[in-house]
Coordinates of C-alpha atoms in Angstrom, one line a residue:
Chain A
M227 CA 81.1 -62.3 57.9
S228 CA 79.8 -62.1 54.4
T229 CA 78.5 -65.2 52.7
S230 CA 77.5 -66.0 49.2
L231 CA 75.3 -68.5 47.3
I232 CA 75.5 -69.2 43.6
N233 CA 72.4 -71.0 42.4
G234 CA 71.9 -72.3 45.9
A235 CA 75.4 -73.6 46.5
S236 CA 77.9 -71.8 48.8
A237 CA 80.5 -70.2 46.5
T238 CA 83.1 -67.4 46.3
V239 CA 84.0 -67.3 42.6
I240 CA 82.4 -67.1 39.2
P241 CA 83.9 -68.0 35.8
I242 CA 85.8 -65.2 34.0
S243 CA 83.4 -65.9 31.1
D244 CA 80.4 -64.7 33.1
R245 CA 78.7 -61.9 31.1
A246 CA 78.2 -59.8 34.3
F247 CA 82.0 -59.7 34.6
Q248 CA 82.6 -59.1 30.9
Y249 CA 79.8 -56.7 30.0
G250 CA 77.7 -55.8 33.1
D251 CA 75.0 -58.0 31.6
G252 CA 72.6 -58.5 34.5
V253 CA 70.6 -56.8 37.3
F254 CA 70.8 -56.6 41.0
E255 CA 68.9 -55.5 44.2
T256 CA 70.3 -54.5 47.6
L257 CA 67.9 -55.1 50.5
R258 CA 67.9 -54.3 54.2
I259 CA 67.3 -57.3 56.4
V260 CA 65.7 -56.6 59.7
N261 CA 64.9 -59.4 62.2
G262 CA 65.5 -61.9 59.5
R263 CA 63.1 -60.4 57.0
A264 CA 63.7 -58.4 53.8
T265 CA 62.3 -54.9 53.9
L266 CA 60.1 -54.0 50.9
W267 CA 60.8 -57.5 49.4
E268 CA 57.8 -57.5 47.0
Q269 CA 58.9 -54.2 45.5
H270 CA 62.5 -55.3 45.1
R271 CA 61.4 -58.6 43.6
R272 CA 59.1 -56.8 41.1
R273 CA 61.9 -54.5 39.9
L274 CA 64.4 -57.4 39.6
L275 CA 62.0 -59.5 37.5
A276 CA 61.1 -56.5 35.3
G277 CA 64.8 -56.0 34.6
C278 CA 65.2 -59.7 33.8
R279 CA 62.2 -59.5 31.4
F280 CA 63.6 -56.4 29.7
L281 CA 67.0 -58.1 29.2
Q282 CA 65.3 -61.4 28.3
I283 CA 67.1 -63.2 31.1
A284 CA 65.0 -66.2 32.0
V285 CA 65.6 -66.3 35.8
D286 CA 64.1 -69.2 37.7
E287 CA 61.9 -67.3 40.2
I288 CA 61.0 -70.3 42.3
S289 CA 64.6 -71.2 42.9
L290 CA 65.5 -67.6 43.5
A291 CA 62.8 -67.2 46.3
Q292 CA 63.9 -70.5 47.9
E293 CA 67.6 -69.5 47.8
F294 CA 66.8 -66.1 49.2
Q295 CA 65.1 -67.8 52.2
Q296 CA 68.1 -70.1 52.5
L297 CA 70.4 -67.1 52.6
L298 CA 68.4 -65.3 55.3
A299 CA 68.0 -68.5 57.4
G300 CA 71.8 -69.0 57.4
N301 CA 72.8 -65.5 58.5
A302 CA 72.5 -62.9 61.2
P303 CA 69.0 -61.4 61.7
N304 CA 70.2 -57.9 60.6
G305 CA 72.3 -57.0 57.6
I306 CA 72.3 -56.3 53.9
A307 CA 71.4 -58.8 51.2
K308 CA 72.4 -58.4 47.6
I309 CA 70.7 -60.4 44.8
L310 CA 72.6 -60.3 41.5
I311 CA 71.2 -62.0 38.4
S312 CA 73.7 -62.5 35.6
R313 CA 72.9 -63.8 32.1
G314 CA 75.7 -66.3 32.7
S315 CA 78.4 -67.4 30.2
G316 CA 78.3 -67.8 26.4
G317 CA 77.2 -65.9 23.3
R318 CA 79.2 -64.3 20.6
G319 CA 80.8 -61.2 22.1
Y320 CA 78.0 -58.9 23.1
Q321 CA 75.3 -61.0 21.5
P322 CA 73.6 -63.2 24.1
P323 CA 73.7 -67.0 23.7
A324 CA 70.7 -68.9 22.3
Q325 CA 70.8 -71.2 25.3
E326 CA 71.2 -69.2 28.4
A327 CA 72.1 -70.4 31.9
P328 CA 71.4 -67.4 34.1
Q329 CA 73.3 -67.3 37.4
R330 CA 71.6 -66.3 40.8
I331 CA 74.2 -64.8 43.1
L332 CA 73.0 -64.0 46.6
Q333 CA 75.2 -62.3 49.2
F334 CA 74.7 -61.4 52.8
H335 CA 76.7 -58.7 54.6
P336 CA 76.4 -58.0 58.3
W337 CA 74.8 -54.7 59.2
P338 CA 77.5 -51.9 59.1
D339 CA 77.0 -49.6 62.1
N340 CA 78.0 -46.5 60.2
L341 CA 74.8 -46.5 58.1
D342 CA 72.6 -45.6 61.1
L343 CA 72.7 -41.9 61.8
P344 CA 72.4 -40.7 65.4
A345 CA 68.8 -39.5 65.9
G346 CA 68.3 -36.1 64.6
Q347 CA 71.7 -35.8 62.9
G348 CA 71.9 -35.1 59.2
I349 CA 74.8 -35.7 56.8
R350 CA 77.1 -33.6 54.7
A351 CA 76.9 -34.0 51.0
R352 CA 78.5 -32.7 47.8
L353 CA 77.5 -31.9 44.3
C354 CA 79.5 -34.4 42.2
K355 CA 81.3 -33.4 39.0
H356 CA 81.0 -36.6 37.1
P357 CA 77.7 -36.6 35.1
L358 CA 75.2 -39.4 35.0
S359 CA 74.7 -41.2 31.7
R360 CA 71.4 -40.5 30.1
N361 CA 69.2 -43.2 28.7
P362 CA 65.4 -43.0 29.0
A363 CA 65.2 -46.8 28.1
L364 CA 67.0 -47.9 31.3
T365 CA 65.6 -45.9 34.3
R366 CA 63.2 -48.6 35.4
Y367 CA 65.9 -51.3 35.8
K368 CA 68.7 -51.7 38.3
H369 CA 71.3 -53.1 35.9
L370 CA 74.9 -53.9 36.7
C371 CA 76.5 -51.0 34.7
R372 CA 77.2 -48.7 37.6
L373 CA 80.5 -47.0 36.6
D374 CA 79.0 -43.5 36.9
Q375 CA 78.2 -44.2 40.5
V376 CA 81.6 -45.6 41.2
I377 CA 83.3 -42.5 39.6
A378 CA 81.0 -40.1 41.5
S379 CA 81.5 -42.0 44.8
A380 CA 85.3 -41.5 44.5
E381 CA 84.6 -37.8 44.8
L382 CA 83.2 -38.3 48.3
N383 CA 85.0 -39.2 51.5
G384 CA 84.3 -40.2 55.1
D385 CA 83.0 -36.8 56.0
I386 CA 81.0 -36.3 52.9
R387 CA 78.5 -39.2 53.1
E388 CA 76.6 -38.8 49.8
G389 CA 76.8 -36.9 46.5
V390 CA 74.2 -35.3 44.3
M391 CA 74.5 -36.4 40.6
Q392 CA 73.4 -34.4 37.6
I393 CA 73.3 -34.9 33.9
D394 CA 75.5 -32.8 31.7
S395 CA 72.7 -30.3 31.0
G396 CA 72.9 -29.4 34.7
Q397 CA 69.7 -31.1 35.7
V398 CA 69.8 -32.7 39.1
I399 CA 68.8 -36.4 39.1
E400 CA 69.7 -38.4 42.2
G401 CA 72.4 -39.4 44.8
T402 CA 75.2 -41.8 44.0
R403 CA 73.3 -44.6 45.7
S404 CA 70.0 -43.0 46.5
N405 CA 67.2 -40.9 45.2
L406 CA 66.6 -37.4 46.5
F407 CA 63.7 -35.2 47.7
L408 CA 63.8 -31.5 48.4
V409 CA 61.3 -28.9 49.6
V410 CA 61.2 -25.9 47.3
E411 CA 58.9 -22.9 48.0
G412 CA 57.1 -25.1 50.5
R413 CA 56.5 -27.9 48.0
L414 CA 57.9 -31.4 48.4
T415 CA 59.7 -32.2 45.1
T416 CA 61.7 -35.0 43.6
P417 CA 63.6 -35.1 40.3
A418 CA 61.7 -36.7 37.4
L419 CA 63.6 -39.8 36.2
T420 CA 62.6 -39.6 32.6
E421 CA 66.1 -38.9 31.2
A422 CA 68.4 -40.7 33.6
G423 CA 68.7 -42.2 37.1
I424 CA 67.0 -45.2 38.7
H425 CA 63.5 -45.5 40.0
G426 CA 64.5 -46.5 43.6
V427 CA 62.3 -48.8 45.6
M428 CA 62.4 -46.5 48.6
R429 CA 61.6 -43.5 46.4
E430 CA 58.5 -45.3 45.1
Y431 CA 57.5 -46.4 48.6
L432 CA 57.8 -42.8 49.9
L433 CA 55.8 -41.4 47.0
Q434 CA 53.1 -43.9 47.9
Q435 CA 53.2 -43.0 51.6
F436 CA 53.1 -39.3 50.9
A437 CA 50.2 -39.8 48.5
S438 CA 48.3 -41.8 51.1
A439 CA 48.8 -39.0 53.6
G440 CA 47.5 -36.4 51.1
V441 CA 50.9 -34.8 50.5
T442 CA 51.5 -33.9 46.9
V443 CA 55.0 -34.5 45.6
D444 CA 56.0 -32.7 42.4
E445 CA 58.0 -35.0 40.1
R446 CA 59.8 -32.6 37.7
A447 CA 63.1 -31.4 36.3
V448 CA 65.2 -29.9 39.1
T449 CA 68.1 -27.5 38.6
V450 CA 71.2 -27.0 40.7
S451 CA 70.1 -23.5 41.6
E452 CA 67.0 -24.9 43.2
L453 CA 69.2 -26.8 45.6
Q454 CA 70.5 -23.4 46.8
N455 CA 67.0 -22.2 47.6
A456 CA 65.6 -25.4 49.0
Q457 CA 64.3 -25.5 52.6
E458 CA 64.9 -29.2 53.0
L459 CA 67.0 -31.8 51.2
F460 CA 67.1 -35.6 51.9
F461 CA 68.3 -38.7 50.3
C462 CA 66.6 -42.1 50.5
N463 CA 67.4 -45.7 49.7
S464 CA 66.2 -49.0 50.8
V465 CA 69.2 -49.8 53.0
F466 CA 69.9 -46.6 54.9
G467 CA 66.3 -45.3 54.7
V468 CA 66.3 -41.5 54.9
W469 CA 69.4 -39.3 55.3
P470 CA 68.5 -35.6 55.8
V471 CA 71.2 -33.2 54.5
T472 CA 72.5 -30.4 56.7
E473 CA 75.3 -29.2 54.5
L474 CA 75.7 -29.4 50.8
E475 CA 78.9 -28.4 49.0
L476 CA 78.2 -26.8 45.7
G477 CA 81.7 -26.1 44.4
K478 CA 83.2 -23.6 46.8
Q479 CA 79.8 -22.6 48.3
V480 CA 78.2 -24.5 51.2
V481 CA 74.4 -24.6 51.5
R482 CA 73.0 -25.3 54.9
Y483 CA 69.6 -26.9 55.6
T484 CA 67.6 -27.7 58.7
I485 CA 66.1 -31.1 59.2
G486 CA 62.5 -30.2 58.5
P487 CA 59.0 -31.7 58.8
R488 CA 59.1 -33.6 55.4
A489 CA 62.4 -35.3 56.2
L490 CA 61.0 -36.3 59.6
E491 CA 57.8 -37.6 58.0
A492 CA 59.8 -39.6 55.4
G493 CA 61.9 -41.0 58.3
S494 CA 58.8 -42.2 60.1
Y495 CA 57.5 -44.0 57.0
V496 CA 60.9 -45.6 56.7
E497 CA 60.7 -46.8 60.3
D498 CA 57.4 -48.4 59.4
A499 CA 58.9 -50.2 56.4
F500 CA 61.9 -51.4 58.4
H501 CA 60.0 -52.5 61.5
K502 CA 56.3 -52.5 61.7
Q503 CA 55.7 -54.2 58.4
N504 CA 57.9 -57.1 59.4
Chain B
M69 CA 90.6 -73.4 22.8
S70 CA 90.3 -70.2 24.8
T71 CA 92.9 -69.6 27.6
S72 CA 93.1 -67.0 30.4
L73 CA 95.6 -65.5 32.7
I74 CA 94.9 -63.5 35.8
N75 CA 97.9 -61.5 36.9
G76 CA 100.1 -63.9 34.9
A77 CA 98.7 -67.1 36.3
S78 CA 96.5 -69.5 34.4
A79 CA 92.9 -69.1 35.8
T80 CA 89.3 -69.5 34.9
V81 CA 87.5 -67.8 37.8
I82 CA 87.4 -64.5 39.7
P83 CA 86.0 -63.7 43.1
I84 CA 82.3 -62.7 43.3
S85 CA 83.6 -59.6 45.1
D86 CA 85.4 -58.4 42.0
R87 CA 84.2 -54.9 41.2
A88 CA 84.1 -55.6 37.5
F89 CA 81.5 -58.3 38.3
Q90 CA 79.6 -56.1 40.8
Y91 CA 79.7 -52.7 39.1
G92 CA 81.4 -52.9 35.7
D93 CA 84.4 -51.1 37.4
G94 CA 87.1 -51.5 34.8
V95 CA 88.2 -51.2 31.2
F96 CA 89.1 -53.6 28.4
E97 CA 90.6 -53.9 24.9
T98 CA 89.9 -56.5 22.2
L99 CA 92.8 -57.0 19.8
R100 CA 93.4 -58.9 16.6
I101 CA 96.4 -61.2 16.7
V102 CA 98.0 -61.9 13.3
N103 CA 101.1 -64.1 13.1
G104 CA 101.6 -63.9 16.8
R105 CA 101.6 -60.1 17.0
A106 CA 98.9 -57.7 18.2
T107 CA 97.5 -55.3 15.5
L108 CA 97.6 -51.6 16.6
W109 CA 99.0 -52.6 20.0
E110 CA 100.3 -49.1 20.8
Q111 CA 96.9 -47.5 20.2
H112 CA 95.1 -50.1 22.3
R113 CA 97.6 -49.8 25.1
R114 CA 97.3 -46.0 25.1
R115 CA 93.5 -46.1 25.4
L116 CA 93.6 -48.8 28.1
L117 CA 96.0 -46.8 30.2
A118 CA 94.0 -43.6 29.6
G119 CA 90.9 -45.4 30.9
C120 CA 92.8 -46.7 34.0
R121 CA 94.1 -43.2 34.7
F122 CA 90.6 -41.7 34.4
L123 CA 89.2 -44.3 36.8
Q124 CA 92.3 -44.0 39.0
I125 CA 93.1 -47.7 38.7
A126 CA 96.8 -48.1 39.2
V127 CA 97.5 -50.9 36.7
D128 CA 101.0 -52.4 36.7
E129 CA 102.0 -51.6 33.1
I130 CA 105.2 -53.6 33.1
S131 CA 103.6 -56.8 34.3
L132 CA 100.7 -56.2 31.9
A133 CA 103.1 -56.0 28.9
Q134 CA 105.0 -59.1 30.1
E135 CA 101.8 -61.1 30.6
F136 CA 100.5 -60.1 27.2
Q137 CA 103.7 -61.5 25.6
Q138 CA 103.2 -64.6 27.7
L139 CA 99.6 -64.9 26.4
L140 CA 100.7 -64.5 22.8
A141 CA 103.6 -66.9 23.1
G142 CA 101.4 -69.7 24.6
N143 CA 98.6 -69.6 21.9
A144 CA 97.9 -69.9 18.2
P145 CA 99.4 -67.3 15.9
N146 CA 96.0 -66.0 14.8
G147 CA 93.1 -65.1 17.1
I148 CA 91.6 -62.5 19.3
A149 CA 93.1 -61.3 22.6
K150 CA 91.1 -59.5 25.3
I151 CA 92.7 -57.5 28.0
L152 CA 90.4 -56.7 30.9
I153 CA 91.6 -54.5 33.8
S154 CA 89.4 -54.6 36.9
R155 CA 89.7 -52.5 40.0
G156 CA 89.6 -55.7 42.0
S157 CA 87.8 -56.3 45.2
G158 CA 87.0 -54.1 48.2
G159 CA 85.6 -50.7 48.9
R160 CA 82.3 -49.6 50.5
G161 CA 79.7 -50.3 47.9
Y162 CA 80.4 -48.2 44.9
Q163 CA 83.1 -46.3 46.7
P164 CA 86.6 -47.6 45.6
P165 CA 88.9 -49.0 48.3
A166 CA 91.8 -47.0 49.6
Q167 CA 94.2 -49.9 49.0
E168 CA 93.4 -51.3 45.5
A169 CA 94.6 -54.5 44.0
P170 CA 93.8 -54.2 40.3
Q171 CA 93.4 -57.4 38.4
R172 CA 94.9 -58.0 34.9
I173 CA 92.7 -60.6 33.1
L174 CA 94.1 -61.6 29.6
Q175 CA 92.2 -64.0 27.4
F176 CA 93.0 -65.6 24.0
H177 CA 90.3 -66.9 21.6
P178 CA 91.1 -68.8 18.4
W179 CA 90.3 -66.8 15.2
P180 CA 86.6 -67.4 14.4
D181 CA 86.2 -68.0 10.6
N182 CA 83.0 -66.1 10.3
L183 CA 84.6 -62.8 10.9
D184 CA 86.4 -62.8 7.5
L185 CA 84.1 -61.7 4.8
P186 CA 84.5 -63.3 1.4
A187 CA 86.3 -60.8 -0.9
G188 CA 84.0 -58.1 -2.2
Q189 CA 81.0 -59.2 -0.1
G190 CA 79.3 -56.8 2.2
I191 CA 77.0 -57.4 5.1
R192 CA 73.4 -56.8 6.0
A193 CA 72.8 -54.5 8.9
R194 CA 69.8 -53.0 10.8
L195 CA 69.0 -49.8 12.7
C196 CA 68.7 -50.9 16.3
K197 CA 65.8 -49.7 18.4
H198 CA 67.7 -49.7 21.8
P199 CA 69.2 -46.2 22.2
L200 CA 72.8 -45.7 23.3
S201 CA 73.4 -44.0 26.7
R202 CA 74.8 -40.5 26.5
N203 CA 77.7 -39.3 28.5
P204 CA 80.3 -36.9 27.1
A205 CA 82.6 -37.8 30.0
L206 CA 83.1 -41.4 28.9
T207 CA 83.5 -41.6 25.1
R208 CA 87.3 -41.8 25.3
Y209 CA 87.4 -45.0 27.4
K210 CA 86.4 -48.5 26.7
H211 CA 84.9 -49.3 30.1
L212 CA 83.1 -52.5 31.1
C213 CA 79.6 -51.2 31.2
R214 CA 78.4 -52.5 27.8
L215 CA 74.8 -53.3 28.5
D216 CA 73.5 -51.0 25.7
Q217 CA 75.6 -53.0 23.2
V218 CA 74.3 -56.3 24.6
I219 CA 70.7 -55.2 24.3
A220 CA 71.2 -53.9 20.8
S221 CA 73.1 -57.0 19.7
A222 CA 70.1 -59.1 20.7
E223 CA 68.2 -57.3 18.0
L224 CA 70.5 -58.8 15.4
N225 CA 70.7 -62.4 14.1
G226 CA 73.0 -64.6 11.9
D227 CA 71.8 -62.9 8.8
I228 CA 72.0 -59.3 10.1
R229 CA 75.7 -59.1 11.1
E230 CA 75.8 -55.6 12.7
G231 CA 73.5 -52.9 13.9
V232 CA 73.5 -49.1 13.8
M233 CA 73.0 -47.4 17.1
Q234 CA 71.5 -44.0 17.8
I235 CA 70.9 -41.8 20.8
D236 CA 67.3 -41.0 21.8
S237 CA 67.4 -37.7 19.8
G238 CA 67.7 -39.8 16.6
Q239 CA 71.4 -39.0 16.1
V240 CA 73.4 -41.9 14.6
I241 CA 76.5 -42.7 16.6
E242 CA 78.1 -46.1 15.9
G243 CA 77.7 -49.9 15.5
T244 CA 77.0 -52.3 18.3
R245 CA 80.7 -53.3 18.3
S246 CA 82.2 -50.9 15.7
N247 CA 82.3 -47.3 14.5
L248 CA 80.8 -46.3 11.2
F249 CA 81.7 -44.2 8.2
L250 CA 79.4 -43.1 5.4
V251 CA 79.7 -41.2 2.2
V252 CA 77.1 -38.4 1.9
E253 CA 76.9 -36.2 -1.1
G254 CA 80.4 -37.4 -2.0
R255 CA 81.9 -36.6 1.3
L256 CA 83.4 -39.2 3.6
T257 CA 81.8 -38.7 7.0
T258 CA 81.8 -40.3 10.4
P259 CA 79.5 -39.4 13.4
A260 CA 81.1 -37.1 15.9
L261 CA 81.5 -38.8 19.3
T262 CA 80.9 -35.8 21.5
E263 CA 77.7 -37.0 23.1
A264 CA 78.0 -40.8 23.1
G265 CA 79.8 -43.8 21.6
I266 CA 83.4 -44.9 21.9
H267 CA 86.4 -43.6 20.1
G268 CA 87.5 -46.9 18.4
V269 CA 91.1 -47.7 17.8
M270 CA 90.3 -48.6 14.1
R271 CA 88.3 -45.5 13.6
E272 CA 91.2 -43.4 14.8
Y273 CA 93.6 -45.4 12.6
L274 CA 91.4 -44.9 9.5
L275 CA 91.1 -41.2 10.3
Q276 CA 94.9 -40.9 10.3
Q277 CA 95.3 -42.9 7.1
F278 CA 92.6 -40.9 5.2
A279 CA 94.3 -37.7 6.5
S280 CA 97.7 -38.9 5.3
A281 CA 96.1 -39.6 1.9
G282 CA 94.7 -36.1 1.7
V283 CA 91.1 -37.3 2.1
T284 CA 89.0 -35.1 4.3
V285 CA 86.6 -36.8 6.7
D286 CA 83.8 -34.8 8.2
E287 CA 83.3 -35.6 11.8
R288 CA 79.8 -34.3 12.7
A289 CA 76.3 -35.1 13.9
V290 CA 74.7 -37.6 11.5
T291 CA 70.9 -38.2 11.2
V292 CA 69.1 -41.4 10.3
S293 CA 67.7 -39.8 7.1
E294 CA 71.3 -39.3 5.9
L295 CA 71.7 -43.0 6.1
Q296 CA 68.9 -43.3 3.5
N297 CA 70.7 -40.9 1.1
A298 CA 74.3 -42.2 1.6
Q299 CA 76.3 -43.6 -1.3
E300 CA 78.4 -45.8 0.9
L301 CA 78.2 -47.2 4.4
F302 CA 80.8 -49.3 6.3
F303 CA 81.6 -50.4 9.8
C304 CA 85.1 -50.7 11.3
N305 CA 86.6 -52.2 14.3
S306 CA 90.0 -53.5 15.3
V307 CA 89.1 -57.2 15.0
F308 CA 87.1 -57.5 11.8
G309 CA 88.6 -54.5 10.1
V310 CA 86.1 -53.0 7.6
W311 CA 82.7 -54.4 6.8
P312 CA 81.0 -52.6 4.0
V313 CA 77.2 -52.6 4.2
T314 CA 75.1 -53.7 1.2
E315 CA 71.7 -53.6 2.9
L316 CA 70.5 -51.7 5.8
E317 CA 67.1 -52.3 7.4
L318 CA 65.5 -49.1 8.6
G319 CA 62.3 -50.3 10.2
K320 CA 60.3 -51.7 7.2
Q321 CA 62.4 -50.0 4.6
V322 CA 65.6 -51.6 3.2
V323 CA 68.3 -49.2 1.9
R324 CA 70.9 -50.7 -0.5
Y325 CA 74.4 -49.6 -1.0
T326 CA 77.2 -50.6 -3.3
I327 CA 80.7 -51.3 -2.0
G328 CA 82.3 -48.0 -3.1
P329 CA 85.8 -46.6 -3.4
R330 CA 86.0 -45.3 0.2
A331 CA 85.2 -48.7 1.7
L332 CA 87.8 -50.3 -0.5
E333 CA 90.4 -47.7 0.4
A334 CA 89.6 -48.3 4.1
G335 CA 89.8 -52.0 3.5
S336 CA 93.3 -51.6 2.1
Y337 CA 94.5 -49.6 5.1
V338 CA 93.1 -52.3 7.3
E339 CA 95.1 -54.9 5.4
D340 CA 98.2 -52.8 6.0
A341 CA 97.4 -52.7 9.8
F342 CA 96.8 -56.4 9.9
H343 CA 99.7 -57.6 7.8
K344 CA 102.3 -55.2 6.6
Q345 CA 102.9 -53.5 9.9
N346 CA 103.5 -56.7 11.6

């Protein structure tokens, strides 16, 4: 069963006046809970607080940390936790209020079996039609305005587990709920997030792990036609970890990939993050 | 006092699981109510329904119209009404649920005196630093993801009533809660909304009125330097109508404008919309 806390108290509703509801005025994080502990907690915490600072939302960090422990203590050992910080109610239309009362909304969802892939099995994916919004000022923050991802997700279905999103110039950026890596001409590559997209926690973690292992990752603009010639393609996020792609629909064309050494290496780093570091 | 209806019933809260709260998954309209009637209702209704169709949210139009009448009947004759359509709860993360239960949230706020400018008085405005997100696929819909407008509004204050927003290429698009018109080399001009921004109801109405009066309006890309050389500058939206700008802060520079014939003409069309058409 899913449970929720608002500012530490069990709750299921928020006021209509809440600015997250009215304007998407806030930030969030989604974390994988393994054996009662949050994977990559420090990285999630850092991004959440950076977003609050950017938006000038004065979140109470100490209460947040306590309430997060309270959430984990009161739920199953494995699942998904979501932290949502809203600016709260008030203000004149878009303009934030002088006296803010930010809301800390913490939710726990039991682990959904369908996120774990059978060993060695990849997924089918699709190039989405809906373009990502471009705004270089926002790529470091996981804010609540996620309509692009909702629209693109509606292009998927049970069989097509993830989608590749591009900006309207045809540059490939990320998945609908993940970042992506590919191997092009033998080089591990990930789209640069200077124009659009979100700097994902798992992406940053994998970049660090590959760097520590002496593997160079090219961060640069990636085109759709490079997807056609790639040797490997995989998505990553901090909940499902790494999903290698075995089939990608590009319009009427289907591109096939094998699950290669870089995806396997990324998968082993993810296992470390999920288990050994706990 | 503000009042709210959810699906026709008086209510002040929504579930945390609502997708408008979680993702900004919905659309809204803000309308000026004059003598118990909604200004430019048909235009607002059309944009709202276009947004629902685009997002594949099956809103119940008949109930919506009835509930809107109920809202107006139960409140003061003059004020601001907001209609917010959310996709409701459910789905797998971003992915919308197969069975949707869209929510119709209607709110009424008494008319705030500070929105009416004393006759003949303009406002001070500022060029905002925060750039607008660019997405050609979204400019026809007033969706709930309004974080750019929130961030830019935080750059204003009581004295600076509105801000000009640009995209990161330096192209001027609109106000934080309005569209804008300017007179450049004698020609009435409004920024084209092909890259970013929202096609405002009042902007569309003014374009029609000017066309009927035989006044050509150039819809095209507008640069910041054109703001410096403009003879007139005014904002419009469907709540405050037309706000002529008398001073615009461009960084450390201040550009001054007189309230010219085009702003006055727009103001008279707005009066027609607010009063005569009711």
